[in-house]
Amino acid sequence: MCCIGKTVFCWYTLIVFLFVLFCLFFKISLHCIYLSLRHCVFISTRRMRGIVAFYVTYLLCLILGIVCVVLVAHWNYSYRGGFAWDGSAKHFNWHPVFMVTGMVVLYGNAAVVYRIPLTWGHNKLPWKLLHAGLLLLSLILSVLGLCAVFDFHNKSHTPNLYSLHSWVGICTTALFTAQWVMGFTSFLLPCTPMAARALIKPAHVWMGGIILVLSIVSCISGINEKLFFALKANTNGTLPYSDLPPEAIIANSLGVIIVAFGLVVLKILSNQIWQRPEPGYDEGVYRPLAYDGS
């Protein structure tokens, strides 16, 4: 009962944290919309429509991200037996939760930080730190997710890294680690020359999008693999995957929501209107301060 109480408390704390984070982002979004409307006389009609469209899309991104976390937690808590850190099957259940939360939801939200119009008229350093901090938290959760699956496999004498899902997942995490280290040394260390930052930035942005796509591929393949392993009527008494039991509906829905979240994030990243203005941009009231090439 003590373990159950601790598990419930941990999940309660996580849900409260996510709710507070959502409220904070939502409040910032509303404040930015208010500022945009207040200064609409200075903004062209096209620019104004772009800003409003961004916040609608960004709100959708936040909602989809929260739904992803809730669904993956509900799936593993209600259908897979809950959570523990003892090498059992409950130990493995942390793997999908940490991976979806870290590699997809936190990663995607970190990627769009610079697209928020609030960041356009202020010093970029605090937003760099927020971007790097969210990605670091994402990386930590990803490492914990890998620890969970490796610990479970070792305890149950299951081979590691034999499936396509595991290959794609480990490569994605390795790329993410290299990307974070490169980003930190290139854009946060003051000794890095501006010319080097300007040279590295396009590759950094491109690789960020690739890592998000690979993360989504890893999660989708992992969900499918888990359902094939878990839903076997002839071995564990559950309804087979082909009968589409409630657990399969929940997990399939999670996969669809993850894909939808990724598409919304990629839409935000690819829209030229929503990119942070470069120096010399003279439309609207948002003007970036000292530009550092990053």
Coordinates of C-alpha atoms in Angstrom, one line a residue:
M1 CA 0.0 0.0 0.0
C2 CA 2.9 2.3 0.7
C3 CA 4.2 1.8 -2.9
I4 CA 0.7 2.5 -4.2
G5 CA 0.5 5.7 -2.2
K6 CA 3.8 6.9 -3.4
T7 CA 2.9 6.1 -7.0
V8 CA -0.4 8.0 -6.7
F9 CA 1.4 10.9 -5.1
C10 CA 4.0 11.0 -7.9
W11 CA 1.3 11.0 -10.6
Y12 CA -0.7 13.6 -8.7
T13 CA 2.4 15.8 -8.6
L14 CA 3.1 15.2 -12.3
I15 CA -0.5 16.1 -13.3
V16 CA -0.5 19.3 -11.2
F17 CA 2.9 20.3 -12.7
L18 CA 1.5 19.8 -16.2
F19 CA -1.6 21.7 -15.4
V20 CA 0.3 24.6 -14.0
L21 CA 2.6 24.5 -17.0
F22 CA -0.4 24.6 -19.4
C23 CA -2.0 27.5 -17.5
L24 CA 1.3 29.4 -17.6
F25 CA 1.7 28.9 -21.4
F26 CA -2.0 29.7 -21.9
K27 CA -1.7 32.9 -19.9
I28 CA 1.4 34.0 -21.8
S29 CA -0.5 33.3 -25.1
L30 CA -3.5 35.4 -24.0
H31 CA -1.2 38.2 -22.9
C32 CA 0.6 38.1 -26.3
I33 CA -2.7 38.2 -28.1
Y34 CA -3.7 41.2 -26.0
L35 CA -0.5 43.0 -26.8
S36 CA -0.9 42.3 -30.4
L37 CA -4.4 43.6 -30.4
R38 CA -3.4 46.7 -28.4
H39 CA -0.8 47.6 -31.0
C40 CA -2.7 46.4 -34.1
V41 CA -2.6 49.9 -35.5
F42 CA 1.1 49.4 -36.1
I43 CA 0.7 45.9 -37.6
S44 CA -0.4 45.1 -41.1
T45 CA -3.6 43.1 -41.6
R46 CA -1.6 40.1 -42.9
R47 CA 0.8 40.2 -40.0
M48 CA -2.1 40.4 -37.5
R49 CA -3.9 37.4 -39.0
G50 CA -0.6 35.5 -38.8
I51 CA -0.2 36.3 -35.1
V52 CA -3.7 35.3 -34.3
A53 CA -3.4 32.1 -36.3
F54 CA -0.2 31.3 -34.5
Y55 CA -1.7 31.4 -31.1
V56 CA -4.7 29.3 -32.2
T57 CA -2.2 26.7 -33.6
Y58 CA 0.0 27.0 -30.5
L59 CA -3.0 26.4 -28.2
L60 CA -3.8 23.2 -30.2
C61 CA -0.2 22.1 -29.8
L62 CA -0.4 22.5 -26.0
I63 CA -3.7 20.6 -25.8
L64 CA -2.4 17.7 -28.0
G65 CA 0.7 17.5 -25.9
I66 CA -1.2 17.2 -22.6
V67 CA -3.5 14.6 -24.2
C68 CA -0.5 12.6 -25.2
V69 CA 0.9 12.6 -21.6
V70 CA -2.5 11.7 -20.1
L71 CA -3.2 8.9 -22.6
V72 CA 0.2 7.2 -22.2
A73 CA 0.0 7.5 -18.4
H74 CA -3.6 6.1 -18.4
W75 CA -2.7 3.3 -20.7
N76 CA 0.2 2.0 -18.6
Y77 CA -1.5 2.7 -15.2
S78 CA -5.0 1.2 -16.0
Y79 CA -4.1 -1.6 -18.5
R80 CA -0.5 -2.5 -17.8
G81 CA -0.6 -2.6 -14.0
G82 CA 0.9 0.7 -12.9
F83 CA 4.4 1.7 -12.1
A84 CA 7.4 0.5 -10.1
W85 CA 11.2 0.6 -10.2
D86 CA 12.0 -3.0 -9.3
G87 CA 12.8 -4.7 -12.6
S88 CA 9.2 -6.0 -13.1
A89 CA 6.8 -5.4 -15.9
K90 CA 5.7 -2.3 -14.0
H91 CA 9.3 -1.1 -14.2
F92 CA 9.0 -1.2 -18.0
N93 CA 5.9 0.9 -18.0
W94 CA 8.0 4.0 -17.2
H95 CA 9.6 3.6 -20.7
P96 CA 6.7 4.7 -22.9
V97 CA 5.7 7.4 -20.4
F98 CA 9.1 9.0 -20.2
M99 CA 9.7 8.7 -24.0
V100 CA 6.4 10.2 -25.1
T101 CA 6.7 13.0 -22.5
G102 CA 10.3 13.7 -23.1
M103 CA 11.2 12.9 -26.7
V104 CA 7.8 14.1 -28.2
V105 CA 5.9 16.5 -25.9
L106 CA 8.7 18.5 -24.2
Y107 CA 10.9 18.3 -27.3
G108 CA 8.1 19.7 -29.5
N109 CA 7.3 22.5 -27.1
A110 CA 11.0 23.4 -26.8
A111 CA 11.3 23.6 -30.6
V112 CA 8.5 26.2 -31.0
V113 CA 9.7 28.6 -28.2
Y114 CA 11.3 31.0 -30.6
R115 CA 8.1 31.2 -32.7
I116 CA 6.2 32.8 -29.9
P117 CA 5.8 36.5 -30.8
L118 CA 6.4 37.5 -27.2
T119 CA 10.1 36.5 -27.8
W120 CA 10.5 38.7 -30.8
G121 CA 10.8 42.0 -29.0
H122 CA 13.0 41.0 -26.1
N123 CA 16.6 39.9 -25.4
K124 CA 17.0 36.4 -26.9
L125 CA 19.2 35.0 -24.0
P126 CA 16.3 34.1 -21.6
W127 CA 14.5 32.3 -24.4
K128 CA 17.7 30.5 -25.3
L129 CA 17.9 29.3 -21.7
L130 CA 14.3 28.2 -21.7
H131 CA 14.8 26.4 -25.0
A132 CA 18.0 24.6 -23.7
G133 CA 16.4 23.9 -20.3
L134 CA 13.3 22.2 -21.8
L135 CA 15.5 20.2 -24.1
L136 CA 17.7 19.1 -21.2
L137 CA 14.7 18.0 -19.3
S138 CA 13.5 16.1 -22.3
L139 CA 16.9 14.4 -22.6
I140 CA 16.9 13.5 -18.9
L141 CA 13.5 11.9 -19.3
S142 CA 14.7 10.0 -22.4
V143 CA 17.7 8.6 -20.5
L144 CA 15.4 7.5 -17.7
G145 CA 13.1 5.9 -20.2
L146 CA 16.1 3.9 -21.7
C147 CA 17.2 2.9 -18.2
A148 CA 13.7 1.6 -17.5
V149 CA 13.7 -0.7 -20.6
F150 CA 17.3 -1.9 -20.2
D151 CA 16.7 -2.7 -16.5
F152 CA 13.6 -4.6 -17.3
H153 CA 15.2 -6.5 -20.1
N154 CA 18.3 -7.4 -18.0
K155 CA 16.1 -8.5 -15.1
S156 CA 13.9 -10.7 -17.3
H157 CA 16.9 -11.9 -19.4
T158 CA 15.5 -10.4 -22.6
P159 CA 17.9 -9.4 -25.3
N160 CA 18.5 -5.7 -25.8
L161 CA 18.5 -3.7 -29.1
Y162 CA 17.2 -6.5 -31.4
S163 CA 14.1 -4.8 -32.9
L164 CA 13.7 -2.1 -35.5
H165 CA 12.0 0.0 -32.8
S166 CA 15.0 -0.2 -30.5
W167 CA 17.4 0.6 -33.3
V168 CA 15.5 3.7 -34.4
G169 CA 15.0 4.8 -30.8
I170 CA 18.6 4.5 -29.7
C171 CA 19.8 6.3 -32.8
T172 CA 17.3 9.1 -32.1
T173 CA 18.5 9.5 -28.6
A174 CA 22.1 9.5 -29.7
L175 CA 21.3 12.2 -32.3
F176 CA 19.4 14.2 -29.7
T177 CA 22.3 14.1 -27.3
A178 CA 24.8 15.2 -29.9
Q179 CA 22.3 17.9 -31.0
W180 CA 22.0 19.3 -27.5
V181 CA 25.7 19.3 -26.8
M182 CA 26.4 21.0 -30.2
G183 CA 23.6 23.6 -29.5
F184 CA 24.9 24.3 -26.0
T185 CA 28.5 24.8 -27.2
S186 CA 27.5 26.8 -30.3
F187 CA 24.8 29.1 -29.0
L188 CA 25.2 29.4 -25.2
L189 CA 28.9 29.6 -24.7
P190 CA 29.9 33.2 -25.2
C191 CA 33.3 32.3 -26.6
T192 CA 31.7 30.8 -29.8
P193 CA 32.3 33.2 -32.7
M194 CA 29.2 34.8 -34.3
A195 CA 30.3 33.5 -37.7
A196 CA 30.3 29.9 -36.4
R197 CA 26.8 30.4 -35.0
A198 CA 25.5 31.7 -38.3
L199 CA 27.1 28.7 -40.1
I200 CA 25.8 26.1 -37.7
K201 CA 22.2 27.5 -37.2
P202 CA 20.6 26.1 -40.4
A203 CA 21.9 22.6 -39.7
H204 CA 20.8 22.9 -36.1
V205 CA 17.3 23.8 -37.1
W206 CA 17.1 21.1 -39.8
M207 CA 18.4 18.4 -37.4
G208 CA 15.9 19.5 -34.8
G209 CA 13.0 18.7 -37.1
I210 CA 14.6 15.4 -38.1
I211 CA 14.9 14.3 -34.5
L212 CA 11.3 15.1 -33.8
V213 CA 10.2 13.0 -36.8
L214 CA 12.4 10.1 -35.7
S215 CA 11.0 10.4 -32.1
I216 CA 7.5 10.1 -33.5
V217 CA 8.5 7.1 -35.6
S218 CA 10.1 5.5 -32.5
C219 CA 7.0 6.0 -30.4
I220 CA 4.6 4.7 -33.0
S221 CA 6.6 1.6 -33.7
G222 CA 7.1 1.1 -29.9
I223 CA 3.3 1.3 -29.3
N224 CA 2.6 -1.1 -32.1
E225 CA 5.3 -3.5 -30.9
K226 CA 4.0 -3.4 -27.3
L227 CA 0.5 -4.2 -28.4
F228 CA 1.6 -7.2 -30.5
F229 CA 3.5 -8.5 -27.5
A230 CA 0.9 -7.8 -24.8
L231 CA -2.4 -8.7 -26.5
K232 CA -2.2 -12.4 -27.2
A233 CA -5.3 -14.5 -26.3
N234 CA -3.4 -17.8 -26.5
T235 CA -0.6 -16.8 -24.1
N236 CA -1.9 -14.3 -21.5
G237 CA -5.7 -14.5 -21.7
T238 CA -6.3 -11.1 -23.1
L239 CA -8.3 -10.4 -26.2
P240 CA -6.0 -10.4 -29.3
Y241 CA -5.0 -7.2 -30.9
S242 CA -7.0 -8.0 -34.0
D243 CA -10.2 -7.9 -31.9
L244 CA -9.4 -4.3 -31.0
P245 CA -10.0 -4.5 -27.2
P246 CA -10.3 -1.2 -25.2
E247 CA -6.5 -1.2 -24.5
A248 CA -5.8 -1.3 -28.2
I249 CA -8.2 1.6 -28.8
I250 CA -6.4 3.7 -26.1
A251 CA -2.9 2.9 -27.5
N252 CA -3.9 3.4 -31.1
S253 CA -5.5 6.7 -30.2
L254 CA -2.3 7.7 -28.4
G255 CA -0.4 7.0 -31.6
V256 CA -2.8 9.1 -33.7
I257 CA -2.5 12.0 -31.2
I258 CA 1.3 11.8 -31.2
V259 CA 1.2 12.1 -35.0
A260 CA -1.2 15.0 -34.9
F261 CA 1.0 16.8 -32.3
G262 CA 4.1 16.3 -34.5
L263 CA 2.3 17.7 -37.5
V264 CA 1.2 20.8 -35.6
V265 CA 4.7 21.4 -34.4
L266 CA 6.2 20.9 -37.9
K267 CA 3.5 23.3 -39.2
I268 CA 4.6 25.9 -36.7
L269 CA 8.3 25.4 -37.5
S270 CA 7.8 25.5 -41.3
N271 CA 5.6 28.6 -41.5
Q272 CA 7.8 31.5 -42.6
I273 CA 5.4 34.1 -41.2
W274 CA 5.9 32.7 -37.7
Q275 CA 9.7 32.8 -37.7
R276 CA 11.5 35.2 -35.4
P277 CA 12.2 38.4 -37.5
E278 CA 15.8 38.9 -38.6
P279 CA 17.6 42.2 -38.2
G280 CA 16.3 44.8 -40.6
Y281 CA 12.7 43.6 -40.5
D282 CA 10.7 46.8 -40.3
E283 CA 7.1 45.6 -40.3
G284 CA 5.1 45.6 -37.0
V285 CA 6.0 46.6 -33.5
Y286 CA 8.2 43.6 -32.6
R287 CA 11.8 44.2 -33.2
P288 CA 14.5 41.9 -32.0
L289 CA 17.2 43.4 -29.9
A290 CA 20.9 42.8 -30.5
Y291 CA 20.9 39.9 -32.9
D292 CA 23.7 37.4 -32.3
G293 CA 23.3 35.2 -35.4
S294 CA 21.5 32.4 -33.5

